XYZ file of C-alpha atoms in Angstrom:
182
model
C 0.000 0.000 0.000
C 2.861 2.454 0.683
C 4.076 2.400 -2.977
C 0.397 3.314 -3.773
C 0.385 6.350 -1.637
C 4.023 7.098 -2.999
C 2.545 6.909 -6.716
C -0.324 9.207 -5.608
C 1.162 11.319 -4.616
C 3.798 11.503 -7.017
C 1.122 11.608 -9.534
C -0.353 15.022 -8.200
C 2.979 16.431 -8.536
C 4.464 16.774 -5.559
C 8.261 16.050 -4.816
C 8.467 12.347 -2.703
C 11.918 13.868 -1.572
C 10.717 16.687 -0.176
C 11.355 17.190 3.778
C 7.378 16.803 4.601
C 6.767 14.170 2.493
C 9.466 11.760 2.803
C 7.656 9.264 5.617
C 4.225 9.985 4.272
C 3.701 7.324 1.781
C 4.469 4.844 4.710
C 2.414 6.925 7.300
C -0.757 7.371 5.484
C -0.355 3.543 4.506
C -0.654 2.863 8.095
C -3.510 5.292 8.643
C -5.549 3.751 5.851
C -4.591 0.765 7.343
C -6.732 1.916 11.105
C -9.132 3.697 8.714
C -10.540 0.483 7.132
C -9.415 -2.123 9.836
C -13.348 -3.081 9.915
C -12.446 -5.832 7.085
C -10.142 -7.557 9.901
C -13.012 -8.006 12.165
C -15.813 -10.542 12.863
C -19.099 -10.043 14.400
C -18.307 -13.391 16.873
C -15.076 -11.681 17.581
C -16.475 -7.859 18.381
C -19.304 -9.352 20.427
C -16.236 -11.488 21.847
C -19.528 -13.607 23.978
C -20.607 -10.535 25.378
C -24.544 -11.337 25.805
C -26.146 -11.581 29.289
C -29.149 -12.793 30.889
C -31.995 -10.698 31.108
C -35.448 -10.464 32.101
C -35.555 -6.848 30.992
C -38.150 -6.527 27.835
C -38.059 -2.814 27.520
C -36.070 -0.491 25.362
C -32.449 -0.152 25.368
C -30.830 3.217 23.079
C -27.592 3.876 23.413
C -27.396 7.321 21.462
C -24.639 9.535 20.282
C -22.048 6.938 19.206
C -19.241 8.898 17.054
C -18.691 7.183 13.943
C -16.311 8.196 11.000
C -16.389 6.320 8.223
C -15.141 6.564 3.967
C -17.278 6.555 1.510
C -16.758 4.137 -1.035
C -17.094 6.637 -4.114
C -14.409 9.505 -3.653
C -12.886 7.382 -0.276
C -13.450 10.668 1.460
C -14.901 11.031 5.233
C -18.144 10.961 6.386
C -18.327 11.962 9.972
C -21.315 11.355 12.566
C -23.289 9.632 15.223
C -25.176 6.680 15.109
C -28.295 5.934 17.660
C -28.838 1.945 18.082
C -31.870 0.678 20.343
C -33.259 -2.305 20.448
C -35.774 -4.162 22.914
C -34.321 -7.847 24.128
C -35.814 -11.087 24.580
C -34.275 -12.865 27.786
C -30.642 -11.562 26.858
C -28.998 -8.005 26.832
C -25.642 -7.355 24.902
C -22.640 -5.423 26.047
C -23.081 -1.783 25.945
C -20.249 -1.537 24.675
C -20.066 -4.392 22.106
C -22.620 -1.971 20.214
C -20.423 0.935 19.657
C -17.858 -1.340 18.629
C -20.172 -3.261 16.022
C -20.932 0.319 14.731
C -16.831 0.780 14.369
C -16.538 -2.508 12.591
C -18.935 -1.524 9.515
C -18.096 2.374 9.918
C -14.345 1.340 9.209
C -15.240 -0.170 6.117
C -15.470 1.822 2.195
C -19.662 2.224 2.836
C -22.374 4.701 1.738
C -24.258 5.520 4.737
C -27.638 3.594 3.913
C -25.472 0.329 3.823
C -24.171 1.350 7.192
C -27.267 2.221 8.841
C -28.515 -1.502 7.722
C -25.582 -3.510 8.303
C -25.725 -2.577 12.250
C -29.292 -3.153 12.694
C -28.729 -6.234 11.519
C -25.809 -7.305 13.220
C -27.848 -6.072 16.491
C -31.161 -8.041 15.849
C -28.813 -10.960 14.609
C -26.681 -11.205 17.610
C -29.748 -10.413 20.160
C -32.466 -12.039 18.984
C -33.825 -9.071 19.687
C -38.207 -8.678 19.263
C -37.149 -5.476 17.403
C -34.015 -3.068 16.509
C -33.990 0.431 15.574
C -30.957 2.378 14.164
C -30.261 5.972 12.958
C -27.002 7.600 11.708
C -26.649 11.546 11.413
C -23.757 11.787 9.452
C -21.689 14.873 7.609
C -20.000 13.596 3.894
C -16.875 15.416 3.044
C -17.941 14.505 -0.644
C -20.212 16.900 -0.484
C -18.393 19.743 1.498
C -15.565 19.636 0.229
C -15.732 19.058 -3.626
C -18.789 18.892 -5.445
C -21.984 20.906 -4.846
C -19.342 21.934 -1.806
C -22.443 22.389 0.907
C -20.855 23.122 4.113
C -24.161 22.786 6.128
C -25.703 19.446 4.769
C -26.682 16.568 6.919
C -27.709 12.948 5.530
C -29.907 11.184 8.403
C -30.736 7.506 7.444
C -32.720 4.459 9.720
C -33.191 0.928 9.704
C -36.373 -0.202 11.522
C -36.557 -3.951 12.048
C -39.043 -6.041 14.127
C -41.363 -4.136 16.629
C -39.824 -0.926 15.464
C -40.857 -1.291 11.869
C -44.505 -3.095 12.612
C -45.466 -1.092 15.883
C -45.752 2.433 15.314
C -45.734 3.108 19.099
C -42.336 1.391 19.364
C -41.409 3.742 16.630
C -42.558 6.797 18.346
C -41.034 5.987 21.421
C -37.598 5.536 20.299
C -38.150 9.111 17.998
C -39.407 10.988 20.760
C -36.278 9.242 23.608
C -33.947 10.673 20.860
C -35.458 14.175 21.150
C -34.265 14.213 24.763
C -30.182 14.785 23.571
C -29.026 18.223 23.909
């Protein structure tokens, strides 16, 4: 991968012997390297077991997780936060195991309605869960920074699966327990 970077940026014109630019082939090999580590991970191994009895059968929302992602057309950022709930049948998972499944797609080349759907169904997967409900708020460098270059625009996508799709009152209720962020 470093040669890549090298022939990038080579190809853009810049000097590889330059002072500043010397180690960078080799350091943004490494960074892509963190960037997109989501391909080295499993769900078995990010839930690592991770799933406890419970006889709780109300709604869980764990809101606010950051999340930065690439997108798979211009491999440019997209930067956000992604809101998981879900309601459990007789077993609860890890809080944090969820923001960690949300790191394992979000380092991955995605578009942000693949995202959005790959966690919810990791969560009702893993969970078993009677229904799962997951939106991600996210700002796309794409569009701010080439483009239609809008500084200001925000995509917001959801995946509602189970109870949250069939019961509008499930629905509401996770809406209206996201209104409460400040």
């Amino acid at each position: 991968m470093e040669s890549h970077w090298a022939g990038i940026i080579a190809g853009i014109g810049e000097d590889l012997e330059r002072p500043g630019l010397v180690d960078t082939p080799k350091r943004a090999a490494k960074a892509f390297e963190f960037l997109t580590r989501g391909y080295h991970q499993s769900i078995d191994e990010v839930v690592n077991n991770a799933l406890f009895p419970s006889d709780s059968n109300e709604m869980v929302l764990v809101q606010n997780i950051e999340m930065y992602s690439m997108c798979e057309h211009h491999m440019l950022p997209f930067i956000g936060k992604c809101h998981v709930a879900y309601i459990p049948t007789g077993k609860v998972l890890g809080l944090s195991k969820i923001a960690r499944l949300v790191d394992m797609y979000a380092r991955r080349l995605q578009i942000q309605e693949s995202l959005t759907s790959q966690i919810a169904e990791t969560i009702m997967e893993v969970t078993d869960a009677e229904g799962v409900g997951v939106i991600v708020e996210a700002q796309h460098m794409c569009m701010m920074m080439r483009g239609v270059e809008k500084q200001n625009s925000l995509m917001k996508t959801s995946a509602m699966l189970g109870s949250f799709r069939s019961d509008q009152k499930t629905r509401d209720e996770f809406l209206a327990l996201l209104q409460l962020r400040q």
